[in-house]
Short mmCIF file of C-alpha atoms in Angstrom, two decimals:
data_model
loop_
_atom_site.label_atom_id
_atom_site.label_comp_id
_atom_site.label_asym_id
_atom_site.label_seq_id
_atom_site.Cartn_x
_atom_site.Cartn_y
_atom_site.Cartn_z
CA MET A 78 -23.36 -8.33 -20.10
CA THR A 79 -22.16 -5.69 -22.67
CA VAL A 80 -24.40 -4.29 -25.41
CA LEU A 81 -23.99 -1.76 -28.16
CA THR A 82 -26.50 1.24 -27.93
CA GLY A 83 -25.87 3.75 -30.63
CA THR A 84 -22.36 5.37 -30.11
CA LEU A 85 -22.21 3.96 -26.45
CA THR A 86 -21.28 0.48 -25.22
CA GLU A 87 -23.59 -0.38 -22.26
CA THR A 88 -22.05 -2.80 -19.74
CA THR A 89 -23.09 -4.11 -16.39
CA THR A 90 -20.81 -5.26 -13.66
CA GLU A 91 -20.79 -5.59 -9.83
CA VAL A 92 -17.75 -3.29 -9.35
CA VAL A 93 -16.18 -0.56 -11.31
CA ILE A 94 -12.69 0.63 -10.44
CA ALA A 95 -11.35 3.91 -11.57
CA GLY A 96 -7.64 3.60 -12.03
CA ALA A 97 -5.21 0.73 -12.96
CA GLY A 98 -2.43 1.85 -10.55
CA PRO A 99 -1.18 -0.63 -7.63
CA THR A 100 -4.33 0.18 -5.71
CA GLY A 101 -6.88 -0.26 -8.24
CA LEU A 102 -5.21 -3.47 -9.62
CA MET A 103 -4.62 -4.93 -6.19
CA LEU A 104 -8.29 -4.36 -5.35
CA ALA A 105 -9.33 -6.00 -8.73
CA TYR A 106 -7.47 -9.06 -7.81
CA GLU A 107 -9.00 -9.20 -4.34
CA LEU A 108 -12.47 -8.90 -5.68
CA SER A 109 -11.96 -11.30 -8.67
CA LEU A 110 -10.45 -13.78 -6.35
CA ALA A 111 -13.76 -13.72 -4.32
CA GLY A 112 -15.83 -14.19 -7.49
CA VAL A 113 -16.90 -10.53 -7.77
CA GLU A 114 -17.24 -9.27 -11.29
CA THR A 115 -14.89 -6.32 -11.80
CA LEU A 116 -14.23 -3.74 -14.26
CA VAL A 117 -11.25 -1.51 -14.13
CA LEU A 118 -11.10 1.81 -16.35
CA GLU A 119 -7.92 3.50 -16.87
CA LYS A 120 -7.55 6.73 -18.77
CA LEU A 121 -3.97 6.08 -20.07
CA PRO A 122 -3.81 3.97 -23.28
CA GLU A 123 -0.90 1.99 -21.94
CA ARG A 124 1.22 1.59 -18.70
CA ILE A 125 4.06 3.97 -18.28
CA GLU A 126 7.43 2.18 -17.33
CA GLN A 127 8.49 4.39 -14.60
CA VAL A 128 10.05 3.33 -11.35
CA LYS A 129 8.04 5.96 -9.53
CA GLY A 130 6.90 4.80 -5.99
CA GLY A 131 8.26 1.46 -6.12
CA ALA A 132 9.35 0.92 -2.52
CA ILE A 133 7.75 -2.00 -0.94
CA GLN A 134 7.71 -1.78 2.83
CA PRO A 135 7.88 -4.94 5.08
CA ARG A 136 3.94 -5.09 5.79
CA THR A 137 3.01 -4.75 2.25
CA ALA A 138 5.50 -7.50 1.47
CA GLU A 139 3.85 -9.65 4.03
CA LEU A 140 0.50 -8.93 2.61
CA LEU A 141 1.40 -9.71 -1.00
CA GLU A 142 2.96 -12.96 0.26
CA LEU A 143 -0.58 -13.92 1.75
CA ARG A 144 -1.78 -14.10 -1.89
CA GLY A 145 1.39 -15.46 -3.56
CA LEU A 146 2.13 -12.22 -5.14
CA LEU A 147 5.42 -11.59 -3.84
CA GLU A 148 7.50 -14.04 -5.36
CA PRO A 149 7.09 -12.75 -9.03
CA LEU A 150 7.68 -9.27 -7.65
CA LEU A 151 11.21 -10.18 -6.15
CA VAL A 152 12.52 -11.25 -9.50
CA ARG A 153 11.88 -7.78 -10.61
CA ALA A 154 13.29 -6.00 -7.59
CA ALA A 155 16.50 -3.77 -8.14
CA PRO A 156 19.58 -5.27 -6.55
CA ARG A 157 20.34 -3.44 -3.23
CA ASP A 158 22.32 -3.98 0.03
CA PRO A 159 20.31 -5.67 2.83
CA VAL A 160 19.67 -2.43 4.90
CA GLY A 161 16.74 -1.17 6.90
CA GLY A 162 14.45 1.72 5.92
CA HIS A 163 14.84 5.25 6.95
CA PHE A 164 13.12 8.16 8.94
CA ALA A 165 13.34 11.47 7.20
CA GLY A 166 16.57 10.15 5.40
CA LEU A 167 18.44 10.19 8.63
CA PRO A 168 21.70 8.16 8.73
CA VAL A 169 20.40 5.42 11.05
CA PRO A 170 18.86 2.38 9.43
CA LEU A 171 15.50 1.23 10.94
CA ASP A 172 15.61 -2.21 12.41
CA CYS A 173 12.39 -4.28 11.79
CA ALA A 174 13.74 -7.46 13.27
CA PRO A 175 11.84 -6.96 16.62
CA TRP A 176 8.56 -7.04 14.76
CA ARG A 177 9.06 -10.57 13.74
CA THR A 178 8.88 -10.36 10.00
CA ARG A 179 10.38 -12.37 7.32
CA HIS A 180 10.85 -9.24 5.22
CA PRO A 181 12.80 -6.66 7.41
CA PHE A 182 14.14 -4.68 4.50
CA PRO A 183 12.27 -2.67 1.89
CA LEU A 184 12.27 -3.78 -1.72
CA LEU A 185 12.56 -1.55 -4.63
CA VAL A 186 10.38 -2.93 -7.57
CA PRO A 187 9.54 -0.42 -10.40
CA GLN A 188 5.99 0.51 -10.26
CA TRP A 189 5.17 -0.61 -13.68
CA GLY A 190 6.55 -4.09 -12.52
CA ILE A 191 4.19 -4.13 -9.64
CA GLU A 192 1.27 -3.09 -12.05
CA GLU A 193 2.18 -5.75 -14.51
CA VAL A 194 2.18 -8.45 -11.79
CA LEU A 195 -1.16 -7.34 -10.41
CA GLU A 196 -3.00 -6.93 -13.65
CA GLY A 197 -1.82 -10.26 -14.84
CA ARG A 198 -3.22 -11.98 -11.69
CA ALA A 199 -6.48 -10.01 -11.74
CA VAL A 200 -7.20 -10.69 -15.35
CA ALA A 201 -6.52 -14.38 -14.84
CA ALA A 202 -8.86 -14.35 -11.93
CA GLY A 203 -11.64 -12.82 -14.03
CA ALA A 204 -11.26 -9.04 -13.97
CA ARG A 205 -11.57 -6.90 -16.96
CA VAL A 206 -9.05 -3.97 -17.53
CA VAL A 207 -10.06 -1.44 -20.20
CA ARG A 208 -7.30 1.14 -21.12
CA GLY A 209 -7.38 4.60 -22.90
CA THR A 210 -10.98 5.11 -21.11
CA ALA A 211 -11.34 8.23 -18.96
CA VAL A 212 -14.12 8.46 -16.57
CA SER A 213 -16.35 11.57 -17.50
CA ALA A 214 -19.62 11.19 -15.48
CA VAL A 215 -20.69 9.56 -12.33
CA GLU A 216 -24.31 9.04 -11.15
CA SER A 217 -24.71 7.47 -7.86
CA GLY A 218 -27.99 6.15 -6.30
CA ASP A 219 -29.28 3.98 -3.55
CA ASP A 220 -28.99 0.92 -5.83
CA GLY A 221 -25.75 1.44 -7.60
CA VAL A 222 -23.79 3.70 -9.71
CA LEU A 223 -23.62 4.60 -13.50
CA VAL A 224 -20.15 5.35 -14.75
CA THR A 225 -19.65 7.03 -18.06
CA ALA A 226 -16.14 6.82 -19.56
CA ASP A 227 -15.54 7.89 -23.27
CA GLY A 228 -17.74 5.57 -25.47
CA LEU A 229 -18.53 3.29 -22.39
CA ARG A 230 -21.42 3.39 -19.86
CA ALA A 231 -21.09 0.96 -16.93
CA ARG A 232 -23.85 0.17 -14.56
CA ALA A 233 -22.42 -1.36 -11.23
CA ARG A 234 -23.41 -1.86 -7.58
CA TYR A 235 -20.24 0.03 -6.46
CA LEU A 236 -17.56 2.25 -7.93
CA VAL A 237 -14.15 2.48 -6.16
CA ALA A 238 -12.12 5.66 -6.88
CA CYS A 239 -8.43 4.51 -7.21
CA ASP A 240 -7.50 7.37 -9.69
CA GLY A 241 -4.72 9.17 -7.59
CA GLY A 242 -4.29 12.36 -6.02
CA HIS A 243 -6.02 14.39 -8.78
CA SER A 244 -8.97 12.07 -8.69
CA THR A 245 -11.51 12.66 -11.44
CA VAL A 246 -14.15 10.70 -9.61
CA ARG A 247 -13.66 12.76 -6.50
CA GLY A 248 -13.85 16.02 -8.58
CA LEU A 249 -17.09 14.91 -10.43
CA LEU A 250 -18.84 14.13 -7.09
CA GLY A 251 -17.52 17.43 -5.67
CA VAL A 252 -15.99 15.60 -2.69
CA PRO A 253 -13.81 18.09 -0.56
CA PHE A 254 -10.14 17.05 0.01
CA PRO A 255 -9.06 19.04 2.91
CA GLY A 256 -5.53 19.62 3.97
CA ARG A 257 -2.47 21.69 3.29
CA PRO A 258 -1.31 22.61 -0.37
CA GLY A 259 2.22 21.89 -1.46
CA THR A 260 4.83 24.46 -0.74
CA ARG A 261 7.66 22.83 -2.57
CA GLN A 262 8.07 20.95 -5.79
CA ALA A 263 10.37 18.30 -6.99
CA ALA A 264 11.06 16.00 -9.95
CA LEU A 265 11.51 12.38 -10.32
CA ALA A 266 12.96 10.92 -13.48
CA ASP A 267 14.28 7.53 -14.61
CA ILE A 268 17.46 8.41 -16.42
CA ARG A 269 20.53 6.78 -18.11
CA LEU A 270 24.01 8.07 -17.65
CA SER A 271 26.86 7.69 -20.11
CA ALA A 272 29.57 8.91 -17.82
CA VAL A 273 29.85 9.11 -13.83
CA THR A 274 32.02 10.52 -11.38
CA PRO A 275 33.18 9.02 -8.03
CA SER A 276 30.46 10.63 -6.41
CA VAL A 277 27.75 8.88 -8.15
CA PRO A 278 26.61 5.85 -5.99
CA ARG A 279 27.33 2.45 -7.41
CA ARG A 280 25.02 0.26 -5.24
CA MET A 281 21.63 0.95 -3.55
CA GLY A 282 22.46 1.13 0.08
CA HIS A 283 20.76 3.08 2.81
CA ILE A 284 19.01 6.48 1.54
CA SER A 285 21.40 8.65 3.50
CA THR A 286 24.25 7.34 1.25
CA LEU A 287 22.16 8.25 -1.97
CA THR A 288 21.34 11.90 -1.14
CA ARG A 289 23.41 14.90 -1.63
CA GLN A 290 23.30 18.79 -1.83
CA ALA A 291 25.33 21.29 -3.82
CA GLY A 292 24.77 24.32 -6.01
CA GLY A 293 21.33 25.04 -4.33
CA TYR A 294 20.06 21.55 -5.54
CA TRP A 295 19.23 18.46 -3.37
CA THR A 296 19.10 15.21 -4.95
CA MET A 297 18.70 11.40 -4.50
CA LEU A 298 20.30 9.16 -7.13
CA VAL A 299 19.39 5.59 -6.95
CA PRO A 300 21.41 2.84 -9.03
CA LEU A 301 19.01 0.54 -10.68
CA GLY A 302 21.58 -1.53 -12.51
CA GLY A 303 23.82 -0.69 -15.63
CA ASP A 304 23.52 2.76 -16.69
CA ARG A 305 20.06 3.16 -15.21
CA TYR A 306 19.19 5.48 -12.16
CA ARG A 307 16.19 6.82 -10.57
CA PHE A 308 16.78 10.58 -10.06
CA THR A 309 14.91 12.74 -7.61
CA PHE A 310 15.85 16.45 -7.42
CA GLY A 311 14.82 20.01 -6.52
CA HIS A 312 16.22 23.46 -6.15
CA ALA A 313 15.68 25.86 -3.44
CA ASP A 314 14.76 28.64 -5.76
CA GLN A 315 13.13 26.41 -8.48
CA PRO A 316 9.89 27.96 -9.87
CA GLU A 317 6.88 25.53 -9.76
CA ALA A 318 6.27 23.97 -13.06
CA ASP A 319 2.81 22.34 -14.19
CA ARG A 320 2.79 18.77 -12.96
CA ASP A 321 2.33 17.38 -16.53
CA VAL A 322 5.29 19.24 -17.95
CA PRO A 323 8.04 16.48 -18.64
CA VAL A 324 11.46 16.88 -17.09
CA SER A 325 13.67 18.14 -19.86
CA HIS A 326 17.21 16.83 -20.66
CA GLU A 327 18.61 20.22 -19.70
CA GLU A 328 16.71 20.34 -16.51
CA ALA A 329 17.93 17.01 -15.15
CA GLY A 330 21.55 17.42 -16.67
CA ALA A 331 21.95 20.73 -14.88
CA ALA A 332 21.06 19.22 -11.41
CA LEU A 333 23.42 16.34 -12.17
CA LYS A 334 26.35 18.44 -13.11
CA ALA A 335 25.77 20.70 -10.16
CA VAL A 336 25.73 17.91 -7.44
CA TYR A 337 27.94 15.02 -9.27
CA GLY A 338 30.44 17.19 -11.26
CA GLN A 339 30.84 17.94 -14.68
CA GLY A 340 32.07 14.40 -15.44
CA THR A 341 28.53 13.10 -14.91
CA THR A 342 26.87 12.89 -18.30
CA LEU A 343 23.21 12.48 -18.88
CA ALA A 344 22.50 10.20 -21.77
CA ALA A 345 18.62 10.29 -21.66
CA VAL A 346 15.65 10.77 -19.45
CA ASP A 347 13.42 7.90 -20.09
CA SER A 348 10.36 9.08 -18.16
CA SER A 349 9.52 11.63 -15.46
CA SER A 350 6.94 13.07 -13.24
CA ARG A 351 6.49 16.02 -10.59
CA PHE A 352 5.35 15.91 -7.00
CA SER A 353 4.88 18.23 -4.18
CA ASP A 354 4.74 18.15 -0.42
CA ALA A 355 0.99 18.57 -0.32
CA THR A 356 -0.90 16.75 2.51
CA ARG A 357 -4.60 16.14 2.26
CA GLN A 358 -7.03 13.54 3.36
CA LEU A 359 -10.67 12.82 2.80
CA GLU A 360 -12.91 13.27 5.81
CA HIS A 361 -15.04 10.12 4.74
CA TYR A 362 -13.64 7.19 2.45
CA ARG A 363 -17.21 6.29 1.40
CA ALA A 364 -19.91 8.35 -0.39
CA GLY A 365 -22.92 6.22 -0.59
CA ARG A 366 -22.03 3.57 -3.39
CA VAL A 367 -18.62 5.24 -4.02
CA LEU A 368 -15.59 4.47 -2.06
CA PHE A 369 -12.07 5.86 -2.32
CA ALA A 370 -8.82 4.20 -1.90
CA GLY A 371 -5.01 5.00 -2.34
CA ASP A 372 -3.97 8.61 -3.33
CA ALA A 373 -7.64 9.46 -4.11
CA ALA A 374 -8.13 9.32 -0.53
CA HIS A 375 -5.00 10.71 0.82
CA ILE A 376 -1.81 12.38 -0.26
CA HIS A 377 1.39 13.25 1.45
CA LEU A 378 5.11 13.83 0.90
CA PRO A 379 6.39 10.72 -0.78
CA LEU A 380 8.97 9.55 1.76
CA GLY A 381 9.64 5.77 1.99
CA GLY A 382 7.20 4.88 -0.64
CA GLN A 383 4.31 5.43 1.92
CA GLY A 384 1.82 6.11 -0.68
CA LEU A 385 2.13 3.00 -2.79
CA ASN A 386 2.08 0.86 0.62
CA LEU A 387 -0.78 2.88 2.12
CA GLY A 388 -2.79 2.24 -1.25
CA ILE A 389 -2.20 -1.53 -1.40
CA GLN A 390 -3.18 -2.04 2.29
CA ASP A 391 -6.40 0.00 1.63
CA ALA A 392 -7.02 -2.58 -1.13
CA PHE A 393 -6.42 -5.47 1.13
CA ASN A 394 -8.69 -4.09 3.84
CA LEU A 395 -11.44 -3.08 1.29
CA GLY A 396 -11.47 -6.10 -0.96
CA TRP A 397 -12.89 -8.86 1.15
CA LYS A 398 -15.10 -6.56 2.88
CA LEU A 399 -16.74 -5.19 -0.34
CA ALA A 400 -17.00 -8.68 -1.77
CA ALA A 401 -18.82 -10.01 1.48
CA THR A 402 -21.13 -7.28 1.08
CA ILE A 403 -21.93 -7.72 -2.55
CA GLN A 404 -22.44 -11.56 -2.02
CA ASP A 405 -24.64 -10.98 0.97
CA LEU A 406 -22.14 -12.66 3.31
CA ALA A 407 -21.16 -9.55 5.41
CA PRO A 408 -22.25 -8.71 9.00
CA SER A 409 -23.93 -5.43 9.53
CA GLY A 410 -21.43 -2.52 9.27
CA LEU A 411 -18.66 -4.48 7.76
CA LEU A 412 -18.25 -2.17 4.71
CA ASP A 413 -18.29 0.87 6.86
CA SER A 414 -15.43 -0.49 8.85
CA TYR A 415 -13.18 0.12 5.98
CA HIS A 416 -13.33 3.79 6.69
CA THR A 417 -13.25 3.23 10.38
CA GLU A 418 -9.94 1.31 10.09
CA ARG A 419 -8.33 2.90 7.23
CA HIS A 420 -8.95 6.55 7.83
CA PRO A 421 -6.89 6.39 11.08
CA ALA A 422 -4.13 4.42 9.32
CA GLY A 423 -3.88 7.15 6.58
CA ALA A 424 -3.83 9.87 9.15
CA ARG A 425 -0.84 8.20 10.84
CA VAL A 426 1.01 8.15 7.75
CA LEU A 427 0.14 11.97 7.12
CA HIS A 428 1.17 12.58 10.64
CA HIS A 429 4.71 11.08 10.41
CA THR A 430 5.47 12.34 6.90
CA SER A 431 4.65 15.87 8.17
CA ALA A 432 7.16 15.38 10.77
CA GLN A 433 9.78 14.13 8.47
CA ARG A 434 9.00 16.95 6.09
CA VAL A 435 10.50 19.37 8.64
CA LEU A 436 13.69 16.89 9.41
CA ALA A 437 14.25 16.41 5.64
CA ASP A 438 14.15 19.97 4.69
CA PRO A 439 16.78 20.24 2.01
CA VAL A 440 17.83 23.56 3.14
CA PRO A 441 17.75 23.29 6.99
CA GLY A 442 18.11 26.17 9.22
CA GLU A 443 20.27 26.21 12.30
CA ASP A 444 17.25 25.10 14.42
CA VAL A 445 16.22 22.19 12.17
CA ALA A 446 19.88 21.12 11.89
CA ALA A 447 20.11 20.71 15.64
CA LEU A 448 16.71 18.89 15.78
CA ARG A 449 18.19 16.46 13.02
CA ASP A 450 21.11 15.78 15.35
CA ILE A 451 18.98 15.20 18.34
CA VAL A 452 16.52 12.87 16.44
CA THR A 453 19.76 10.99 14.83
CA ASP A 454 20.82 10.28 18.49
CA LEU A 455 17.38 9.05 19.48
CA LEU A 456 17.08 6.70 16.38
CA ARG A 457 20.25 4.88 17.96
CA LEU A 458 18.23 3.83 20.92
CA PRO A 459 16.54 0.40 20.48
CA ASP A 460 13.14 1.57 21.72
CA THR A 461 12.96 4.66 19.51
CA ASN A 462 14.23 2.70 16.50
CA ARG A 463 11.71 0.04 16.95
CA HIS A 464 8.95 2.47 17.33
CA LEU A 465 9.82 4.42 14.14
CA ALA A 466 10.53 1.08 12.28
CA GLY A 467 7.11 -0.11 13.14
CA LEU A 468 5.68 3.24 11.83
CA MET A 469 7.57 3.23 8.44
CA SER A 470 7.20 -0.40 7.81
CA GLY A 471 3.50 -0.55 8.72
CA LEU A 472 4.29 -3.64 10.86
CA SER A 473 2.98 -1.80 14.09
CA LEU A 474 -0.42 -1.08 12.75
CA ARG A 475 -3.05 -2.39 15.03
CA TYR A 476 -6.78 -2.08 14.31
CA ASP A 477 -9.16 -1.22 17.15
CA LEU A 478 -11.39 -4.39 17.08
CA PRO A 479 -13.52 -5.56 19.86
CA GLY A 480 -12.32 -8.30 22.15
CA ASP A 481 -10.45 -8.85 25.29
CA HIS A 482 -7.52 -10.95 23.93
CA PRO A 483 -4.22 -8.89 23.74
CA LEU A 484 -3.76 -10.25 20.08
CA THR A 485 -7.12 -8.85 18.87
CA GLY A 486 -6.41 -6.43 16.21
CA GLU A 487 -2.79 -7.25 15.70
CA ARG A 488 -1.19 -8.74 12.61
CA ALA A 489 -0.56 -12.47 12.67
CA PRO A 490 3.28 -13.12 11.95
CA ASP A 491 3.93 -15.69 9.15
CA ALA A 492 4.92 -18.64 11.48
CA ASP A 493 6.21 -22.07 10.38
CA LEU A 494 3.31 -24.62 10.86
CA ALA A 495 3.36 -28.59 10.97
CA THR A 496 0.02 -29.88 9.65
CA GLU A 497 -1.01 -33.47 8.56
CA ALA A 498 -0.39 -32.66 5.12
CA GLY A 499 3.12 -31.61 6.01
CA PRO A 500 5.12 -28.37 6.76
CA THR A 501 3.66 -25.03 5.64
CA ARG A 502 3.50 -21.38 6.75
CA LEU A 503 0.74 -19.43 7.81
CA SER A 504 0.77 -17.12 4.84
CA ALA A 505 0.11 -20.04 2.52
CA LEU A 506 -3.23 -20.56 4.11
CA PHE A 507 -4.41 -17.32 2.82
CA ARG A 508 -4.03 -17.95 -0.92
CA PRO A 509 -7.89 -18.32 -1.44
CA GLY A 510 -8.37 -14.98 0.35
CA HIS A 511 -10.46 -16.61 3.02
CA ALA A 512 -10.35 -15.95 6.72
CA VAL A 513 -8.46 -18.81 8.68
CA LEU A 514 -9.55 -20.41 12.13
CA LEU A 515 -6.12 -21.67 13.16
CA ASP A 516 -6.27 -24.36 15.87
CA LEU A 517 -2.83 -24.87 17.40
CA THR A 518 -3.90 -27.44 20.26
CA GLY A 519 -6.41 -29.66 18.76
CA THR A 520 -9.18 -28.34 20.92
CA VAL A 521 -11.52 -27.11 18.19
CA PRO A 522 -14.58 -29.13 18.22
CA PRO A 523 -14.77 -31.62 14.99
CA ASP A 524 -18.33 -30.62 14.57
CA LEU A 525 -17.93 -27.00 14.45
CA SER A 526 -19.83 -25.25 11.65
CA LEU A 527 -18.20 -22.24 10.13
CA PRO A 528 -19.69 -19.84 7.48
CA PRO A 529 -18.44 -19.81 4.01
CA ARG A 530 -14.94 -18.41 3.37
CA ILE A 531 -13.59 -19.28 6.82
CA ASP A 532 -11.15 -22.27 6.51
CA LEU A 533 -10.37 -24.45 9.56
CA ALA A 534 -6.54 -25.24 9.80
CA ARG A 535 -5.15 -27.51 12.51
CA ALA A 536 -1.66 -27.32 13.03
CA THR A 537 1.19 -27.18 15.58
CA CYS A 538 3.87 -24.36 15.82
CA ALA A 539 7.38 -24.41 17.44
CA ASP A 540 6.87 -20.59 18.02
CA ASP A 541 4.59 -19.24 20.50
CA LEU A 542 1.90 -17.27 18.71
CA GLY A 543 0.36 -16.20 22.04
CA ALA A 544 -2.96 -18.10 21.79
CA ALA A 545 -4.27 -21.64 21.51
CA ALA A 546 -6.51 -20.73 18.55
CA LEU A 547 -6.85 -17.68 16.41
CA LEU A 548 -9.42 -16.40 13.89
CA ILE A 549 -7.53 -14.36 11.36
CA ARG A 550 -9.20 -12.05 8.83
CA PRO A 551 -8.41 -12.37 5.06
CA ASP A 552 -6.11 -9.44 5.54
CA GLY A 553 -3.82 -11.07 8.00
CA TYR A 554 -5.21 -9.50 11.23
CA VAL A 555 -6.42 -11.36 14.33
CA CYS A 556 -10.06 -10.67 15.23
CA TRP A 557 -10.44 -13.29 17.56
CA ALA A 558 -8.21 -15.39 19.92
CA ALA A 559 -8.34 -17.86 22.82
CA ASP A 560 -5.96 -19.21 25.36
CA THR A 561 -5.52 -22.94 26.48
CA ASP A 562 -6.94 -22.33 29.92
CA ALA A 563 -10.09 -20.69 28.68
CA ASP A 564 -13.45 -22.55 29.33
CA ALA A 565 -14.11 -24.67 26.27
CA ASP A 566 -17.79 -23.74 26.15
CA ALA A 567 -17.15 -20.04 26.18
CA VAL A 568 -14.32 -20.24 23.74
CA TRP A 569 -16.06 -22.40 21.19
CA GLY A 570 -19.48 -21.18 22.01
CA ASP A 571 -20.71 -17.55 22.23
CA SER A 572 -17.28 -16.03 22.16
CA LEU A 573 -16.21 -17.26 18.73
CA ARG A 574 -19.72 -17.03 17.20
CA THR A 575 -19.87 -13.41 18.39
CA ALA A 576 -16.43 -12.73 16.80
CA ILE A 577 -17.54 -14.22 13.63
CA ALA A 578 -20.80 -12.36 13.26
CA ARG A 579 -19.30 -9.11 14.36
CA GLY A 580 -16.25 -8.86 12.21
CA VAL A 581 -15.88 -11.63 9.40
CA ALA A 582 -19.09 -13.21 8.25
CA LYS A 583 -22.77 -13.11 8.83
CA ALA A 584 -23.96 -15.58 11.22
CA GLY A 585 -25.24 -18.77 9.86
#
């Protein structure tokens, strides 16, 4: 309900989300899909059309496919060669094939395009997005939060801060953001070129083919089609600029000519931003009725688009848990498991991006150059490549969930299934945002009673999924599994009921 009181508009909702970036909009869709009333507040009056952090890694692509969101993003993806991702920009593509994924290659989708798709779906599902409204005050109590944003005052049960690395919400609450400050700054600009030299890349291939150094500059120039490019650059002796100062035509042009030659002519700088190699992470992702996700919870050197992917995966983990909590369907401790699961996932990304920071030093010393050679050789070994491919893609992430089965905590690969209604894929079963109990052997009792938002799916699968039955959470991770030789009473009795009550839904 919304009412006018003097100069303020008062509104009530179940969840307020601060920030309409990919993390906030993904969370808004997840909550709205579950029927939770959601209000998104965004300080910018309109979306900035900048490519920015638009690399979608394989695991994020899988998650988006669970909700039918990947297809509209694929039509917005920049054309590129089918080549694997990278670790620290080293010249060996990462091979994700061993991880059984349908999406082995990173995609480049402009961030504004991702936001456009997510906002459209969130609004269609019932979310409200209010732009040009900056959060200025937050009061959090035992029963909810009061958020003031310009002329709006919103009362909600929960507030989720998805408002970036310089989070206003985090600052208003005085929540510490420990870590390491930045030591080097770089610029990112969407540009257009009116003339190019042979050194300018024509197609988007592996990152190692897009990076160059000359004249004290280091650069990455990514072709986006036609005369458009995404240009990342820095200089060894470049003084740090305020992050809000736009990249000038002269600044970008000087870097282009130094690295790509005098024949490379800059036509325009369409949009720009600045970033550093600062590395920070909240100690706790929850402060009472306020939760933190995306860059508001963690920042790091942006290698491989890890920030965008980490944020979207935060939203997938948090969305169904927060919805179940609000609707009194959650088992005890479910909402707190958001921090328990996602804080280590964030720490893992901070850890490997810190290692990459050393290897990717644009002006490496002799020792770093030697280390790069050794790590490049190691990347050519299948086991090393598989391990780092799993890290960078997110496909190797496993949650530490209770249970004895080896699949517990693992992601469920998107297998082809045969059902009575016809062929389908496992991912299609998750469109409603529910958990799925997948029966692959016909042994689930017909009279089994399941709590709300757990769907029973009976199917067969030509591929071996490693179990006769699996209970898969709404975010695609297995929280229970049973083999065909397990005792039926143990499987369909206490074992399954315990798993449901412990990690998915309140016991009936």
